[in-house]
Amino acid sequence: MGVLISAPLAAGLLFAAASPSLGADQRPSLASSRMGVAAAGTVGRQVVVPAMRGQVVSARTGLPIAGASVFGVWLSEQSSVTLHIAETKSAGDGTFILPKWVSDCGKRASLDRSGVILFRRDYRVESVPLARLVGQREVPTIPLSLFVGPPVERAIELSELLQGLVLIVISAAEPRLPEIVMAIEAEQQTLPEDVRRGRMGRPEFEWMVNEAQRARRQANQGTK
């Protein structure tokens, strides 16, 4: 199944690649993005983190893609902590929004390591950093390209995505199974069994999350 990496690094790698659809006129500078986050406001130790919004489109036709899974991850810029996760699906016109939220711990989200992961059956997995989704006057478009390749390559891509997601979910202490995991599993089930064998799927995902939750409960009981 491969070597698992830390949750912040997993998210950082997912958000490292630039989205080719965001042209120079659509990309705010890091400084302006930071100003946008600061403008959201701080009250005591509470930090209001801005919403993430975008529009999912076909890289080939430019037409909107509905029903894409949008998984948002906010990582702290001060330490290796997952501050918040949320998810939604793109609407009929391809648009999505993950609402703003309040960080009670006083920690700000890293603009480069935080962002959204987008998944749609038969399309390549895409990820976009928070720095490209805030502080813009117009909703940025995010293209998804159809997956073209042998089933084994798709199996590897989906397995690697799950490995990154499981660590993010564990770090966030999220008790629920994200809907994006079920969407990934639905496509995995369409792949030949021989290419899926030995790779991470939903059962392995749930087992790792449950084990992490059990270990966390035991640690908490041991400190009482």
mmCIF file of N, CA and C in Angstrom, residues 23-92:
data_model
loop_
_atom_site.group_PDB
_atom_site.id
_atom_site.type_symbol
_atom_site.label_atom_id
_atom_site.label_comp_id
_atom_site.label_asym_id
_atom_site.label_seq_id
_atom_site.Cartn_x
_atom_site.Cartn_y
_atom_site.Cartn_z
ATOM 1 N N GLY A 23 -5.511 31.727 -15.158
ATOM 2 C CA GLY A 23 -4.592 32.584 -15.876
ATOM 3 C C GLY A 23 -3.995 33.650 -14.989
ATOM 4 N N ALA A 24 -3.017 34.366 -15.528
ATOM 5 C CA ALA A 24 -2.321 35.383 -14.741
ATOM 6 C C ALA A 24 -3.277 36.437 -14.224
ATOM 7 N N ASP A 25 -4.326 36.734 -15.003
ATOM 8 C CA ASP A 25 -5.266 37.763 -14.571
ATOM 9 C C ASP A 25 -6.187 37.263 -13.476
ATOM 10 N N GLN A 26 -6.215 35.941 -13.255
ATOM 11 C CA GLN A 26 -7.093 35.363 -12.250
ATOM 12 C C GLN A 26 -6.354 35.027 -10.969
ATOM 13 N N ARG A 27 -5.014 35.137 -10.983
ATOM 14 C CA ARG A 27 -4.229 34.700 -9.844
ATOM 15 C C ARG A 27 -3.820 35.882 -8.972
ATOM 16 N N PRO A 28 -4.410 36.018 -7.787
ATOM 17 C CA PRO A 28 -4.010 37.105 -6.904
ATOM 18 C C PRO A 28 -2.636 36.822 -6.332
ATOM 19 N N SER A 29 -1.903 37.868 -6.018
ATOM 20 C CA SER A 29 -0.598 37.665 -5.398
ATOM 21 C C SER A 29 -0.781 37.118 -4.010
ATOM 22 N N LEU A 30 0.272 36.492 -3.478
ATOM 23 C CA LEU A 30 0.203 35.951 -2.135
ATOM 24 C C LEU A 30 -0.068 37.056 -1.136
ATOM 25 N N ALA A 31 0.521 38.222 -1.388
ATOM 26 C CA ALA A 31 0.323 39.344 -0.468
ATOM 27 C C ALA A 31 -1.139 39.767 -0.441
ATOM 28 N N SER A 32 -1.750 39.880 -1.621
ATOM 29 C CA SER A 32 -3.154 40.301 -1.652
ATOM 30 C C SER A 32 -4.041 39.260 -1.020
ATOM 31 N N SER A 33 -3.678 37.966 -1.178
ATOM 32 C CA SER A 33 -4.471 36.914 -0.567
ATOM 33 C C SER A 33 -4.366 36.991 0.939
ATOM 34 N N ARG A 34 -3.170 37.252 1.438
ATOM 35 C CA ARG A 34 -3.002 37.366 2.876
ATOM 36 C C ARG A 34 -3.799 38.556 3.410
ATOM 37 N N MET A 35 -3.842 39.638 2.639
ATOM 38 C CA MET A 35 -4.636 40.792 3.046
ATOM 39 C C MET A 35 -6.106 40.422 3.106
ATOM 40 N N GLY A 36 -6.536 39.578 2.158
ATOM 41 C CA GLY A 36 -7.924 39.157 2.156
ATOM 42 C C GLY A 36 -8.265 38.357 3.391
ATOM 43 N N VAL A 37 -7.336 37.491 3.821
ATOM 44 C CA VAL A 37 -7.571 36.699 5.019
ATOM 45 C C VAL A 37 -7.581 37.598 6.238
ATOM 46 N N ALA A 38 -6.637 38.526 6.312
ATOM 47 C CA ALA A 38 -6.571 39.426 7.459
ATOM 48 C C ALA A 38 -7.829 40.277 7.551
ATOM 49 N N ALA A 39 -8.360 40.659 6.385
ATOM 50 C CA ALA A 39 -9.541 41.516 6.372
ATOM 51 C C ALA A 39 -10.773 40.810 6.921
ATOM 52 N N ALA A 40 -10.690 39.452 6.967
ATOM 53 C CA ALA A 40 -11.834 38.720 7.496
ATOM 54 C C ALA A 40 -12.062 39.044 8.958
ATOM 55 N N GLY A 41 -10.985 39.408 9.672
ATOM 56 C CA GLY A 41 -11.144 39.905 11.033
ATOM 57 C C GLY A 41 -10.717 38.944 12.105
ATOM 58 N N THR A 42 -10.250 39.497 13.214
ATOM 59 C CA THR A 42 -9.864 38.720 14.376
ATOM 60 C C THR A 42 -10.512 39.341 15.602
ATOM 61 N N VAL A 43 -11.189 38.522 16.396
ATOM 62 C CA VAL A 43 -11.822 38.983 17.625
ATOM 63 C C VAL A 43 -11.257 38.136 18.760
ATOM 64 N N GLY A 44 -10.410 38.742 19.598
ATOM 65 C CA GLY A 44 -9.759 37.965 20.643
ATOM 66 C C GLY A 44 -8.891 36.891 20.009
ATOM 67 N N ARG A 45 -9.150 35.644 20.370
ATOM 68 C CA ARG A 45 -8.428 34.524 19.773
ATOM 69 C C ARG A 45 -9.194 33.915 18.614
ATOM 70 N N GLN A 46 -10.315 34.507 18.255
ATOM 71 C CA GLN A 46 -11.098 33.994 17.143
ATOM 72 C C GLN A 46 -10.631 34.618 15.832
ATOM 73 N N VAL A 47 -10.423 33.765 14.828
ATOM 74 C CA VAL A 47 -10.025 34.228 13.505
ATOM 75 C C VAL A 47 -11.081 33.774 12.507
ATOM 76 N N VAL A 48 -11.659 34.712 11.776
ATOM 77 C CA VAL A 48 -12.644 34.374 10.753
ATOM 78 C C VAL A 48 -11.907 34.001 9.474
ATOM 79 N N VAL A 49 -12.078 32.759 9.054
ATOM 80 C CA VAL A 49 -11.388 32.258 7.857
ATOM 81 C C VAL A 49 -12.332 32.386 6.671
ATOM 82 N N PRO A 50 -11.885 32.976 5.567
ATOM 83 C CA PRO A 50 -12.783 33.253 4.448
ATOM 84 C C PRO A 50 -13.285 32.004 3.745
ATOM 85 N N ALA A 51 -14.392 32.169 3.034
ATOM 86 C CA ALA A 51 -14.977 31.072 2.270
ATOM 87 C C ALA A 51 -14.096 30.728 1.071
ATOM 88 N N MET A 52 -14.253 29.533 0.581
ATOM 89 C CA MET A 52 -13.591 29.113 -0.658
ATOM 90 C C MET A 52 -14.679 28.896 -1.706
ATOM 91 N N ARG A 53 -14.469 29.458 -2.870
ATOM 92 C CA ARG A 53 -15.463 29.305 -3.923
ATOM 93 C C ARG A 53 -14.755 29.108 -5.260
ATOM 94 N N GLY A 54 -15.469 28.526 -6.206
ATOM 95 C CA GLY A 54 -14.908 28.302 -7.533
ATOM 96 C C GLY A 54 -15.962 27.718 -8.455
ATOM 97 N N GLN A 55 -15.554 27.456 -9.671
ATOM 98 C CA GLN A 55 -16.438 26.829 -10.654
ATOM 99 C C GLN A 55 -15.668 25.712 -11.348
ATOM 100 N N VAL A 56 -16.223 24.512 -11.321
ATOM 101 C CA VAL A 56 -15.587 23.348 -11.933
ATOM 102 C C VAL A 56 -16.059 23.248 -13.381
ATOM 103 N N VAL A 57 -15.103 23.178 -14.296
ATOM 104 C CA VAL A 57 -15.436 23.124 -15.723
ATOM 105 C C VAL A 57 -14.622 22.032 -16.402
ATOM 106 N N SER A 58 -15.068 21.668 -17.592
ATOM 107 C CA SER A 58 -14.338 20.704 -18.411
ATOM 108 C C SER A 58 -13.131 21.383 -19.038
ATOM 109 N N ALA A 59 -11.963 20.761 -18.914
ATOM 110 C CA ALA A 59 -10.751 21.323 -19.509
ATOM 111 C C ALA A 59 -10.844 21.312 -21.031
ATOM 112 N N ARG A 60 -11.625 20.413 -21.588
ATOM 113 C CA ARG A 60 -11.724 20.298 -23.042
ATOM 114 C C ARG A 60 -12.750 21.244 -23.632
ATOM 115 N N THR A 61 -13.919 21.353 -23.002
ATOM 116 C CA THR A 61 -15.005 22.140 -23.586
ATOM 117 C C THR A 61 -15.253 23.466 -22.864
ATOM 118 N N GLY A 62 -14.790 23.571 -21.618
ATOM 119 C CA GLY A 62 -15.069 24.771 -20.840
ATOM 120 C C GLY A 62 -16.454 24.783 -20.230
ATOM 121 N N LEU A 63 -17.238 23.740 -20.477
ATOM 122 C CA LEU A 63 -18.592 23.675 -19.932
ATOM 123 C C LEU A 63 -18.550 23.281 -18.456
ATOM 124 N N PRO A 64 -19.542 23.715 -17.673
ATOM 125 C CA PRO A 64 -19.543 23.391 -16.241
ATOM 126 C C PRO A 64 -19.708 21.901 -15.979
ATOM 127 N N ILE A 65 -19.132 21.439 -14.891
ATOM 128 C CA ILE A 65 -19.254 20.051 -14.453
ATOM 129 C C ILE A 65 -20.012 20.039 -13.138
ATOM 130 N N ALA A 66 -21.171 19.398 -13.142
ATOM 131 C CA ALA A 66 -21.981 19.297 -11.930
ATOM 132 C C ALA A 66 -21.636 18.019 -11.168
ATOM 133 N N GLY A 67 -21.866 18.044 -9.868
ATOM 134 C CA GLY A 67 -21.711 16.838 -9.069
ATOM 135 C C GLY A 67 -20.296 16.462 -8.707
ATOM 136 N N ALA A 68 -19.338 17.362 -8.916
ATOM 137 C CA ALA A 68 -17.960 17.069 -8.519
ATOM 138 C C ALA A 68 -17.833 17.168 -7.009
ATOM 139 N N SER A 69 -17.113 16.233 -6.404
ATOM 140 C CA SER A 69 -16.866 16.287 -4.965
ATOM 141 C C SER A 69 -15.817 17.356 -4.675
ATOM 142 N N VAL A 70 -16.132 18.246 -3.742
ATOM 143 C CA VAL A 70 -15.226 19.338 -3.367
ATOM 144 C C VAL A 70 -14.903 19.173 -1.886
ATOM 145 N N PHE A 71 -13.653 18.880 -1.578
ATOM 146 C CA PHE A 71 -13.220 18.618 -0.207
ATOM 147 C C PHE A 71 -12.255 19.708 0.222
ATOM 148 N N GLY A 72 -12.673 20.529 1.177
ATOM 149 C CA GLY A 72 -11.847 21.643 1.629
ATOM 150 C C GLY A 72 -11.036 21.293 2.862
ATOM 151 N N VAL A 73 -9.768 21.721 2.852
ATOM 152 C CA VAL A 73 -8.857 21.460 3.968
ATOM 153 C C VAL A 73 -8.176 22.766 4.355
ATOM 154 N N TRP A 74 -8.244 23.119 5.646
ATOM 155 C CA TRP A 74 -7.555 24.309 6.149
ATOM 156 C C TRP A 74 -6.491 23.862 7.142
ATOM 157 N N LEU A 75 -5.228 24.131 6.839
ATOM 158 C CA LEU A 75 -4.111 23.770 7.705
ATOM 159 C C LEU A 75 -3.513 25.019 8.331
ATOM 160 N N SER A 76 -3.102 24.921 9.577
ATOM 161 C CA SER A 76 -2.537 26.048 10.291
ATOM 162 C C SER A 76 -1.201 26.463 9.685
ATOM 163 N N GLU A 77 -0.954 27.770 9.630
ATOM 164 C CA GLU A 77 0.330 28.258 9.130
ATOM 165 C C GLU A 77 1.375 28.292 10.244
ATOM 166 N N GLN A 78 0.942 28.178 11.502
ATOM 167 C CA GLN A 78 1.892 28.197 12.610
ATOM 168 C C GLN A 78 2.407 26.816 12.975
ATOM 169 N N SER A 79 1.608 25.785 12.770
ATOM 170 C CA SER A 79 2.009 24.437 13.160
ATOM 171 C C SER A 79 1.323 23.414 12.271
ATOM 172 N N SER A 80 1.711 22.155 12.442
ATOM 173 C CA SER A 80 1.176 21.076 11.613
ATOM 174 C C SER A 80 -0.167 20.601 12.166
ATOM 175 N N VAL A 81 -1.181 21.446 12.044
ATOM 176 C CA VAL A 81 -2.495 21.139 12.585
ATOM 177 C C VAL A 81 -3.558 21.342 11.508
ATOM 178 N N THR A 82 -4.464 20.363 11.385
ATOM 179 C CA THR A 82 -5.616 20.529 10.506
ATOM 180 C C THR A 82 -6.674 21.294 11.280
ATOM 181 N N LEU A 83 -6.935 22.523 10.875
ATOM 182 C CA LEU A 83 -7.877 23.369 11.598
ATOM 183 C C LEU A 83 -9.331 23.031 11.301
ATOM 184 N N HIS A 84 -9.601 22.648 10.048
ATOM 185 C CA HIS A 84 -11.000 22.506 9.648
ATOM 186 C C HIS A 84 -11.056 21.745 8.331
ATOM 187 N N ILE A 85 -12.080 20.920 8.169
ATOM 188 C CA ILE A 85 -12.363 20.301 6.880
ATOM 189 C C ILE A 85 -13.850 20.442 6.598
ATOM 190 N N ALA A 86 -14.213 20.514 5.328
ATOM 191 C CA ALA A 86 -15.610 20.636 4.929
ATOM 192 C C ALA A 86 -15.728 20.141 3.497
ATOM 193 N N GLU A 87 -16.931 19.783 3.090
ATOM 194 C CA GLU A 87 -17.098 19.318 1.721
ATOM 195 C C GLU A 87 -18.464 19.685 1.178
ATOM 196 N N THR A 88 -18.526 19.687 -0.148
ATOM 197 C CA THR A 88 -19.775 19.963 -0.849
ATOM 198 C C THR A 88 -19.655 19.352 -2.231
ATOM 199 N N LYS A 89 -20.624 19.625 -3.086
ATOM 200 C CA LYS A 89 -20.581 19.194 -4.487
ATOM 201 C C LYS A 89 -20.848 20.404 -5.374
ATOM 202 N N SER A 90 -20.283 20.366 -6.572
ATOM 203 C CA SER A 90 -20.518 21.463 -7.506
ATOM 204 C C SER A 90 -21.967 21.426 -7.993
ATOM 205 N N ALA A 91 -22.543 22.617 -8.156
ATOM 206 C CA ALA A 91 -23.939 22.742 -8.579
ATOM 207 C C ALA A 91 -24.068 22.517 -10.092
ATOM 208 N N GLY A 92 -25.279 22.704 -10.592
ATOM 209 C CA GLY A 92 -25.531 22.484 -12.011
ATOM 210 C C GLY A 92 -24.691 23.354 -12.918
#
